[in-house]
């Protein structure tokens, strides 16, 4: 079968003969040479430090992210080690590793913050809040959901969380303690967070936590989708093509995406149902009832945009928190002294060990909050580069480098959180650091910063507080004693928890079974 290049060569030869072929090759060569000269010497970012190869071409990033699967983040860390706090990571993007520069790059007010268009293509949710390019349009869309993520609104979710947590306890309950069956915790937390956010978004969910496989086919399909994100980022036309393809056809062409496609169809149906049902009583208090009843413009309420928003809210609300919960549980079981401190705090706050903890009991516990903060620092549930654009005003770094308006700049949470100038012994799990010196928060990027920060962080923190306190108020670390206990089962941080691949959400090494534990009663 002819390749595209062979066919092109043949076509040129047929039309213009061998001379035409030579001419076409010369045009391509001149174009490539011109582009290289421009990128290296005349581009606005020509003076930014970094390897020439990365300034010249996107192919290195393609190689690491598409062919090796989300590995460019390591290369960026190496570039910072070699070239310092500011590096040009591809022809059009500058990356920073300077905690003191966070507030300048990511302002809450004052300067407009746009997003690069490629992000929408990459995440497959163009026009959702997180990928809205224009600052003012983003503000409008974000204002429609802000209220649903305030502390007061989240507190109203307590009954939903309690109901799901009772199911979670039932599912991890190991009656046959003699068998010591290990349980993979990531699927359990994914099912739980999916149930919570889907109920909050639409008023009902798939109850994945009740399913024997915890909804595995859906999560496998969404993993496939996330693995495609770098490819879509590099070839945005491919993302457009997939977006324009009817869901039934996507499902037929890519059977591994079938379960995700079914969920997408369900989200669209729910959005329509909520929008079209007079009175909307069935979905009272849900995020989408709020969105369709908000002051948003007609253009914000189309099927296409709302289904992208639904996909964003579900994806953002499930995998992120589930990964961080998995990491928190690992760190507590791997660091018994930290677990003991937490359990002492919980014992005072929640006197009845068999009762379900309430938000009021756990939301202000200093050590529990420090554990959550330290876990998000070490294991941020969103590890992707936080890319932004200042559309109107240039940004100057240390009086030496100027980032012109319209240029992409970024920072990454893991890079910043591993900076030893900001966090002493950065790789160590030390919740106490947040109590000893709250000012280290200036270098915290776990929920992003500025006007495009994480809208769901109150939900994430409260959900994690309730889940962790429910599990660890009831279960002790197993040391051979009777009663409800839990312990690690063949889990290593470097292999099973730390990110090996950046697929927006961190993914551990291939073949890893993630966090496994044994519960005993
Ligand atoms: C530990 C859990 C979580 C972490 C670490 C996290 C982190 C982040 C980060 C870093 C961003 C900015 C992404 C960017 O720069 O492009 C973000 C945005 C966002 N997050 Fe979260 N998130 C978490 C949980 C949640 C939850 C539970 C929700 C609930 C729906 C949520 C909803 C969102 C949304 C809608 C955005 C886009 C905000 C905007 O563009 O205005 N997140 N999150």
Coordinates of C-alpha atoms and ligand atoms in Angstrom, one line a residue:
X1 CA 0.0 0.0 0.0
X2 CA 1.3 3.4 -0.9
X3 CA 2.2 5.7 2.0
X4 CA 0.9 9.3 1.9
X5 CA 4.5 10.5 1.1
X6 CA 4.8 8.0 -1.8
X7 CA 1.4 9.1 -3.2
X8 CA 2.4 12.8 -2.9
X9 CA 5.7 12.1 -4.7
X10 CA 3.9 10.2 -7.4
X11 CA 1.4 13.0 -7.8
X12 CA 4.0 15.7 -8.2
X13 CA 6.0 13.5 -10.6
X14 CA 2.8 13.0 -12.7
X15 CA 1.9 16.7 -12.8
X16 CA 5.3 18.3 -13.1
X17 CA 7.8 15.5 -13.9
X18 CA 11.2 15.0 -12.1
X19 CA 11.8 18.7 -12.2
X20 CA 8.7 19.4 -10.3
X21 CA 9.7 16.9 -7.7
X22 CA 13.1 18.6 -7.2
X23 CA 11.3 22.0 -7.0
X24 CA 8.9 20.7 -4.3
X25 CA 11.9 19.3 -2.3
X26 CA 13.7 22.6 -2.6
X27 CA 10.6 24.5 -1.4
X28 CA 10.3 22.2 1.7
X29 CA 14.0 22.5 2.5
X30 CA 13.9 26.3 2.2
X31 CA 10.8 26.5 4.3
X32 CA 12.4 24.2 7.0
X33 CA 15.6 26.2 6.9
X34 CA 13.7 29.5 7.1
X35 CA 11.6 28.3 10.0
X36 CA 14.7 27.0 11.9
X37 CA 16.5 30.3 11.4
X38 CA 13.5 32.2 12.6
X39 CA 12.9 30.1 15.7
X40 CA 16.6 30.1 16.7
X41 CA 17.5 33.8 16.1
X42 CA 14.4 35.9 15.4
X43 CA 11.6 34.4 17.5
X44 CA 10.4 36.5 20.5
X45 CA 11.7 33.7 22.7
X46 CA 15.1 33.4 21.0
X47 CA 16.9 34.8 24.1
X48 CA 15.3 32.4 26.6
X49 CA 17.7 29.7 27.9
X50 CA 17.2 26.1 26.9
X51 CA 18.4 23.4 24.5
X52 CA 18.6 24.5 20.8
X53 CA 16.7 21.3 19.8
X54 CA 13.6 22.2 21.9
X55 CA 13.7 25.7 20.5
X56 CA 13.9 24.4 17.0
X57 CA 11.2 21.8 16.9
X58 CA 8.2 20.1 18.6
X59 CA 9.5 16.7 17.7
X60 CA 11.4 16.1 21.0
X61 CA 8.2 16.8 22.9
X62 CA 6.3 14.5 20.5
X63 CA 8.8 11.7 21.1
X64 CA 8.7 11.9 24.9
X65 CA 5.0 12.6 25.3
X66 CA 3.4 10.7 22.4
X67 CA 5.8 7.8 21.7
X68 CA 7.0 7.2 25.2
X69 CA 3.7 8.2 26.8
X70 CA 3.7 11.4 28.9
X71 CA 7.5 11.5 29.8
X72 CA 8.4 15.1 28.8
X73 CA 7.9 16.3 32.4
X74 CA 11.1 14.6 33.4
X75 CA 13.0 16.2 30.5
X76 CA 11.7 19.6 31.6
X77 CA 13.0 19.0 35.1
X78 CA 16.4 18.2 33.7
X79 CA 16.3 21.3 31.6
X80 CA 15.8 23.4 34.7
X81 CA 18.7 21.7 36.5
X82 CA 20.9 22.6 33.6
X83 CA 19.6 26.0 32.5
X84 CA 18.0 27.5 35.6
X85 CA 14.5 28.8 36.5
X86 CA 13.4 29.9 33.1
X87 CA 13.6 27.6 30.0
X88 CA 12.1 27.4 26.5
X89 CA 10.6 24.0 26.4
X90 CA 9.4 24.1 22.8
X91 CA 9.5 26.7 20.1
X92 CA 6.5 28.6 21.5
X93 CA 6.5 28.0 25.3
X94 CA 8.4 29.2 28.3
X95 CA 8.4 27.1 31.5
X96 CA 9.3 28.5 35.0
X97 CA 10.6 26.9 38.1
X98 CA 10.5 29.8 40.5
X99 CA 8.1 29.8 43.4
X100 CA 8.5 33.5 43.9
X101 CA 7.1 34.2 40.4
X102 CA 3.8 32.2 40.9
X103 CA 1.7 35.2 41.7
X104 CA 3.1 37.3 38.8
X105 CA 2.3 34.5 36.3
X106 CA -1.1 33.5 37.8
X107 CA -2.8 36.7 39.0
X108 CA -6.2 36.5 40.6
X109 CA -7.2 40.0 39.5
X110 CA -5.7 42.8 37.5
X111 CA -4.3 41.1 34.4
X112 CA -6.2 39.0 31.9
X113 CA -5.3 35.3 31.7
X114 CA -6.0 33.4 28.5
X115 CA -5.5 29.7 27.8
X116 CA -3.7 28.3 24.8
X117 CA -6.2 26.8 22.3
X118 CA -4.2 23.5 22.2
X119 CA -5.3 22.7 25.7
X120 CA -9.0 22.4 24.6
X121 CA -7.9 20.1 21.8
X122 CA -5.7 18.0 24.0
X123 CA -8.3 17.4 26.7
X124 CA -11.1 16.7 24.3
X125 CA -13.3 19.2 26.0
X126 CA -13.0 22.3 23.7
X127 CA -15.1 25.2 25.1
X128 CA -15.4 23.7 28.6
X129 CA -14.5 26.1 31.4
X130 CA -10.9 24.8 31.7
X131 CA -10.2 25.2 28.0
X132 CA -12.0 28.5 27.3
X133 CA -9.4 30.6 25.6
X134 CA -10.7 34.1 26.3
X135 CA -10.3 35.6 29.8
X136 CA -13.7 37.3 29.9
X137 CA -15.7 34.4 28.5
X138 CA -14.0 32.2 31.1
X139 CA -15.0 34.5 33.9
X140 CA -18.6 34.4 32.7
X141 CA -18.7 30.6 32.5
X142 CA -16.9 30.2 35.8
X143 CA -19.2 32.6 37.6
X144 CA -22.1 30.2 36.7
X145 CA -20.6 27.4 38.8
X146 CA -18.5 29.1 41.5
X147 CA -21.4 29.1 44.0
X148 CA -21.7 25.3 43.8
X149 CA -18.1 24.9 45.1
X150 CA -18.3 27.3 48.1
X151 CA -17.8 25.7 51.5
X152 CA -21.5 26.2 52.3
X153 CA -22.6 24.4 49.2
X154 CA -20.2 21.5 49.7
X155 CA -21.5 21.0 53.3
X156 CA -24.9 20.2 51.8
X157 CA -23.3 17.1 50.2
X158 CA -22.7 15.4 53.5
X159 CA -25.7 13.0 53.3
X160 CA -24.6 11.9 49.8
X161 CA -21.0 11.4 51.0
X162 CA -22.2 9.5 54.1
X163 CA -24.3 7.2 52.0
X164 CA -21.4 6.5 49.6
X165 CA -19.0 6.0 52.5
X166 CA -21.3 3.4 54.2
X167 CA -21.1 1.5 50.9
X168 CA -17.3 2.0 50.7
X169 CA -17.0 0.5 54.2
X170 CA -19.2 -2.4 53.2
X171 CA -17.1 -3.1 50.1
X172 CA -13.8 -3.0 51.9
X173 CA -15.1 -5.1 54.8
X174 CA -13.2 -8.4 54.7
X175 CA -15.2 -11.0 56.5
X176 CA -12.8 -13.8 55.7
X177 CA -9.8 -12.3 57.6
X178 CA -8.0 -15.6 57.4
X179 CA -7.5 -15.1 53.7
X180 CA -5.8 -11.7 53.7
X181 CA -7.0 -10.9 50.2
X182 CA -5.4 -7.7 49.0
X183 CA -7.7 -5.0 47.7
X184 CA -6.7 -2.4 45.0
X185 CA -7.7 0.9 46.4
X186 CA -7.5 3.2 43.4
X187 CA -10.6 1.7 41.7
X188 CA -12.5 1.9 45.0
X189 CA -11.7 5.7 45.3
X190 CA -12.5 6.3 41.7
X191 CA -15.9 4.7 42.0
X192 CA -16.6 6.7 45.1
X193 CA -15.5 10.1 43.7
X194 CA -17.4 9.4 40.5
X195 CA -20.6 8.6 42.3
X196 CA -20.3 11.8 44.4
X197 CA -19.6 14.2 41.5
X198 CA -22.1 12.6 39.1
X199 CA -24.8 12.9 41.8
X200 CA -23.9 16.5 42.4
X201 CA -23.8 17.3 38.7
X202 CA -27.0 15.6 37.6
X203 CA -29.0 14.4 40.7
X204 CA -28.2 10.7 40.0
X205 CA -25.2 8.5 39.4
X206 CA -24.2 5.0 38.2
X207 CA -23.5 3.8 41.7
X208 CA -20.2 2.4 40.6
X209 CA -19.2 1.7 44.2
X210 CA -22.0 -1.0 44.3
X211 CA -20.7 -2.8 41.2
X212 CA -18.6 -5.9 41.6
X213 CA -15.9 -4.4 39.3
X214 CA -16.2 -0.8 40.6
X215 CA -17.0 0.4 37.1
X216 CA -13.7 -0.9 35.7
X217 CA -14.7 -0.8 31.9
X218 CA -15.6 2.9 32.1
X219 CA -12.4 3.7 33.9
X220 CA -10.3 1.7 31.4
X221 CA -12.0 3.5 28.6
X222 CA -11.3 6.9 30.2
X223 CA -7.6 5.9 30.6
X224 CA -7.4 5.2 26.9
X225 CA -8.9 8.6 26.3
X226 CA -6.3 10.3 28.6
X227 CA -3.5 8.5 26.9
X228 CA -4.5 10.1 23.6
X229 CA -4.3 13.6 25.0
X230 CA -0.7 14.3 23.9
X231 CA -1.4 13.1 20.4
X232 CA -4.4 15.4 20.1
X233 CA -2.3 18.3 21.5
X234 CA 0.3 17.8 18.8
X235 CA -2.2 17.1 16.0
X236 CA -5.1 19.4 16.8
X237 CA -6.8 18.5 13.5
X238 CA -7.1 14.9 14.7
X239 CA -8.8 16.2 17.9
X240 CA -11.2 18.2 15.7
X241 CA -11.9 15.1 13.5
X242 CA -12.7 12.9 16.5
X243 CA -14.9 15.7 18.0
X244 CA -16.8 16.0 14.7
X245 CA -17.3 12.2 14.5
X246 CA -20.7 10.9 15.8
X247 CA -20.4 9.1 19.1
X248 CA -21.8 5.8 17.6
X249 CA -19.1 5.9 15.0
X250 CA -16.3 6.6 17.6
X251 CA -17.6 3.6 19.6
X252 CA -17.6 1.4 16.5
X253 CA -14.1 2.5 15.3
X254 CA -12.5 2.4 18.8
X255 CA -14.2 -0.3 20.8
X256 CA -11.9 0.4 23.8
X257 CA -13.6 3.8 24.2
X258 CA -17.2 2.3 24.1
X259 CA -17.9 2.6 27.8
X260 CA -16.8 6.2 27.8
X261 CA -18.8 7.0 24.8
X262 CA -21.9 5.5 26.5
X263 CA -21.3 7.8 29.5
X264 CA -20.9 10.8 27.2
X265 CA -24.3 10.0 25.6
X266 CA -25.8 9.7 29.1
X267 CA -24.3 13.1 30.2
X268 CA -25.7 14.8 27.1
X269 CA -29.1 13.2 27.8
X270 CA -29.1 14.4 31.4
X271 CA -28.1 17.9 30.4
X272 CA -31.0 18.0 27.9
X273 CA -33.4 16.5 30.5
X274 CA -32.5 19.1 33.1
X275 CA -32.6 22.0 30.6
X276 CA -36.0 20.9 29.1
X277 CA -37.9 19.8 32.2
X278 CA -40.1 22.6 33.5
X279 CA -39.7 23.2 37.2
X280 CA -36.5 21.1 37.1
X281 CA -37.4 19.6 40.5
X282 CA -35.7 16.3 39.8
X283 CA -32.4 18.0 39.5
X284 CA -32.8 20.6 42.2
X285 CA -29.6 21.8 43.7
X286 CA -27.4 20.1 41.1
X287 CA -24.6 21.8 39.2
X288 CA -26.3 21.5 35.9
X289 CA -29.6 22.9 37.1
X290 CA -27.6 25.9 38.3
X291 CA -25.8 26.2 35.0
X292 CA -28.9 26.1 32.8
X293 CA -30.7 28.6 35.1
X294 CA -27.8 31.0 35.3
X295 CA -27.2 34.2 33.5
X296 CA -25.2 32.5 30.8
X297 CA -25.7 33.4 27.2
X298 CA -27.5 31.2 24.6
X299 CA -24.1 30.4 23.1
X300 CA -22.9 29.0 26.4
X301 CA -25.9 26.7 26.7
X302 CA -25.7 24.7 23.5
X303 CA -25.6 20.9 23.7
X304 CA -22.0 20.8 22.5
X305 CA -20.7 23.2 25.1
X306 CA -22.7 21.7 28.0
X307 CA -21.6 18.2 27.2
X308 CA -18.0 19.4 27.2
X309 CA -18.6 21.1 30.6
X310 CA -20.2 17.8 31.9
X311 CA -17.2 15.8 30.8
X312 CA -14.8 18.3 32.4
X313 CA -16.7 18.4 35.7
X314 CA -16.9 14.6 35.9
X315 CA -13.3 14.0 34.9
X316 CA -12.0 16.8 37.1
X317 CA -14.0 15.6 40.0
X318 CA -13.2 11.9 39.9
X319 CA -9.6 10.9 38.9
X320 CA -7.9 13.8 40.6
X321 CA -9.3 13.2 44.1
X322 CA -9.2 9.5 43.7
X323 CA -5.4 9.6 42.9
X324 CA -4.7 11.9 45.8
X325 CA -6.8 9.8 48.2
X326 CA -4.8 6.7 47.0
X327 CA -1.5 8.5 47.6
X328 CA -2.7 9.8 51.1
X329 CA -3.7 6.3 52.2
X330 CA -0.3 4.9 51.0
X331 CA 1.7 7.7 52.8
X332 CA -0.2 7.1 56.1
X333 CA 0.3 3.3 56.0
X334 CA 3.9 3.7 55.0
X335 CA 4.5 6.3 57.7
X336 CA 3.1 4.8 61.0
X337 CA 4.2 7.8 63.1
X338 CA 2.1 10.2 60.9
X339 CA -0.8 7.8 61.0
X340 CA -0.6 7.6 64.8
X341 CA -0.7 11.4 65.1
X342 CA -3.7 11.6 62.8
X343 CA -5.5 8.9 64.8
X344 CA -4.9 10.7 68.1
X345 CA -6.5 13.8 66.5
X346 CA -9.4 11.8 65.2
X347 CA -10.0 10.1 68.5
X348 CA -10.6 13.5 70.2
X349 CA -12.7 15.0 67.4
X350 CA -14.9 11.9 66.8
X351 CA -15.5 10.2 70.1
X352 CA -17.7 7.4 68.7
X353 CA -15.5 5.2 66.6
X354 CA -18.5 3.6 64.9
X355 CA -20.2 6.8 63.9
X356 CA -19.7 8.4 60.5
X357 CA -17.5 11.6 60.9
X358 CA -19.3 14.8 60.0
X359 CA -17.9 17.8 58.1
X360 CA -18.2 19.9 61.3
X361 CA -16.0 17.4 63.2
X362 CA -13.2 17.1 60.6
X363 CA -13.0 20.2 58.4
X364 CA -10.8 22.2 60.8
X365 CA -8.6 19.5 62.1
X366 CA -5.0 20.9 61.8
X367 CA -3.2 17.6 61.3
X368 CA -5.7 16.1 58.9
X369 CA -5.6 19.2 56.8
X370 CA -1.8 19.2 56.9
X371 CA -1.8 15.6 55.7
X372 CA -4.1 16.5 52.8
X373 CA -2.0 19.5 51.9
X374 CA 1.2 17.5 52.0
X375 CA -0.3 14.7 49.9
X376 CA -1.4 17.2 47.2
X377 CA 2.1 18.7 47.3
X378 CA 3.9 15.3 46.9
X379 CA 1.2 13.7 44.7
X380 CA -0.7 16.4 42.8
X381 CA -3.8 14.9 41.2
X382 CA -3.3 17.1 38.2
X383 CA 0.3 17.1 37.2
X384 CA 0.1 18.7 33.7
X385 CA 1.8 21.9 32.9
X386 CA -0.4 24.9 33.9
X387 CA -0.2 26.8 30.7
X388 CA -1.4 30.4 30.4
X389 CA -1.2 33.4 28.1
X390 CA -1.2 37.1 29.0
X391 CA -3.1 38.5 26.0
X392 CA -2.4 42.2 26.4
X393 CA 0.5 42.9 28.8
X394 CA 4.2 41.6 28.5
X395 CA 5.6 39.8 31.5
X396 CA 9.2 40.6 32.6
X397 CA 11.3 38.1 34.5
X398 CA 14.0 39.5 36.8
X399 CA 14.4 42.5 34.5
X400 CA 16.2 40.3 32.0
X401 CA 13.7 38.3 30.0
X402 CA 10.5 39.5 28.4
X403 CA 7.5 37.3 27.6
X404 CA 5.6 39.2 25.0
X405 CA 1.7 39.2 25.0
X406 CA 0.2 36.2 23.4
X407 CA 3.1 33.9 24.4
X408 CA 2.5 30.6 26.2
X409 CA 4.1 30.3 29.6
X410 CA 3.7 27.5 32.2
X411 CA 4.6 26.1 35.5
X412 CA 4.2 22.5 36.8
X413 CA 3.1 21.6 40.3
X414 CA 5.5 18.7 40.7
X415 CA 8.5 20.7 39.5
X416 CA 7.8 23.5 41.9
X417 CA 6.9 21.2 44.8
X418 CA 10.2 19.4 44.4
X419 CA 12.2 22.6 44.6
X420 CA 14.4 22.3 47.7
X421 CA 14.5 26.1 48.1
X422 CA 10.7 26.1 48.7
X423 CA 10.4 22.7 50.5
X424 CA 13.1 21.2 52.6
X425 CA 13.7 17.6 51.8
X426 CA 11.0 17.9 49.2
X427 CA 10.6 14.1 48.4
X428 CA 9.7 13.3 52.1
X429 CA 6.2 13.1 53.4
X430 CA 6.2 15.6 56.3
X431 CA 2.7 17.0 57.0
X432 CA 4.2 18.9 60.1
X433 CA 5.9 21.3 57.7
X434 CA 2.5 23.0 57.0
X435 CA 1.9 23.6 60.7
X436 CA 5.4 24.8 61.5
X437 CA 5.5 27.2 58.6
X438 CA 2.2 28.0 56.8
X439 CA 4.1 30.6 54.7
X440 CA 5.4 27.7 52.5
X441 CA 2.0 27.8 50.9
X442 CA 3.4 30.6 48.6
X443 CA 5.0 27.8 46.6
X444 CA 2.0 25.5 46.5
X445 CA 0.6 24.9 43.0
X446 CA -1.4 21.8 43.7
X447 CA -4.8 23.4 42.9
X448 CA -3.2 26.0 40.5
X449 CA -3.4 29.7 41.3
X450 CA -5.0 32.8 40.1
X451 CA -8.2 33.3 38.2
X452 CA -8.0 29.9 36.5
X453 CA -7.3 27.9 39.7
X454 CA -9.2 24.7 40.6
X455 CA -12.9 25.5 41.2
X456 CA -13.4 22.2 42.9
X457 CA -10.7 22.4 45.6
X458 CA -13.1 22.9 48.5
X459 CA -15.0 19.8 47.4
X460 CA -11.7 17.9 47.0
X461 CA -10.4 18.8 50.4
X462 CA -13.7 18.1 52.2
X463 CA -14.2 14.8 50.4
X464 CA -10.6 13.7 51.2
X465 CA -11.1 14.7 54.9
X466 CA -14.3 12.7 55.2
X467 CA -13.0 9.6 53.4
X468 CA -9.6 9.5 55.3
X469 CA -11.2 10.1 58.7
X470 CA -13.9 7.5 58.1
X471 CA -11.3 4.9 57.2
X472 CA -8.7 5.7 59.8
X473 CA -11.1 6.3 62.7
X474 CA -12.3 2.8 62.2
X475 CA -9.2 0.9 61.0
X476 CA -5.8 0.7 62.9
X477 CA -2.5 -0.2 61.3
X478 CA -2.2 -4.0 61.5
X479 CA 0.5 -5.1 63.9
X480 CA -0.8 -8.6 64.6
X481 CA -3.7 -7.5 66.8
X482 CA -7.4 -8.4 66.6
X483 CA -10.1 -5.9 65.5
X484 CA -10.5 -3.8 62.4
X485 CA -7.1 -3.2 60.8
X486 CA -5.5 -2.4 57.5
X487 CA -1.9 -2.8 56.1
X488 CA 0.0 -2.3 52.9
X489 CA 0.3 -5.2 50.5
X490 CA 3.3 -5.2 48.2
X491 CA 3.2 -1.5 47.4
X492 CA 6.2 0.6 46.7
X493 CA 6.1 4.4 46.3
X494 CA 8.4 4.7 43.3
X495 CA 6.7 1.9 41.4
X496 CA 3.0 2.1 42.4
X497 CA 2.3 5.7 43.5
X498 CA 4.8 8.2 42.0
X499 CA 4.0 9.4 38.5
X500 CA 5.8 7.7 35.7
X501 CA 3.6 9.2 33.0
X502 CA 1.9 12.5 32.8
X503 CA -1.6 12.0 31.3
X504 CA -2.8 15.1 33.0
X505 CA -3.5 12.9 36.0
X506 CA -0.3 11.1 37.2
X507 CA 0.0 7.4 36.1
X508 CA 2.4 5.1 37.9
X509 CA 4.8 2.7 36.1
X510 CA 3.4 0.3 33.5
X511 CA 2.2 -3.0 35.1
X512 CA 1.8 -1.4 38.5
X513 CA -1.2 -2.6 40.5
X514 CA -1.2 0.7 42.4
X515 CA -2.0 0.8 46.1
X516 CA -2.9 -2.6 47.5
X517 CA -4.0 -3.1 51.1
X518 CA -5.4 -5.9 53.3
X519 CA -8.3 -5.0 55.5
X520 CA -9.1 -7.3 58.5
X521 CA -12.1 -7.2 60.9
Ligands
LIG1 C1 -7.1 16.6 44.7 C2 -8.0 16.9 43.8 C3 -7.8 18.0 42.7 C4 -6.7 18.5 42.2 C5 -5.2 18.3 42.6 C6 -7.1 19.5 41.3 C7 -6.3 20.3 40.5 C8 -6.6 21.2 39.6 C9 -5.7 22.1 38.8 C10 -4.2 22.1 38.9 C11 -6.5 22.8 38.0 C12 -6.0 23.8 37.0 C13 -5.7 23.1 35.6 C14 -5.0 24.0 34.6 O1 -4.2 24.8 35.0 O2 -5.4 23.9 33.5 C15 -7.9 22.5 38.2 C16 -8.9 23.0 37.5 C17 -10.2 22.6 37.7 N1 -10.7 21.7 38.6 FE1 -9.6 20.7 40.0 N2 -8.5 19.5 41.1 C18 -8.9 18.6 42.1 C19 -10.3 18.2 42.3 C20 -11.3 18.8 41.7 C21 -12.7 18.5 41.9 C22 -13.2 17.5 43.0 C23 -13.4 19.2 41.0 C24 -14.9 19.1 41.0 C25 -15.6 19.2 39.9 C26 -12.5 19.9 40.2 C27 -12.9 20.8 39.2 C28 -12.0 21.6 38.4 C29 -12.5 22.4 37.4 C30 -13.9 22.6 36.8 C31 -11.3 23.1 36.9 C32 -11.3 24.2 35.8 C33 -11.3 25.5 36.5 C34 -11.2 26.7 35.5 O3 -10.7 26.6 34.5 O4 -11.7 27.8 35.9 N3 -11.3 19.7 40.6 N4 -7.9 21.5 39.2

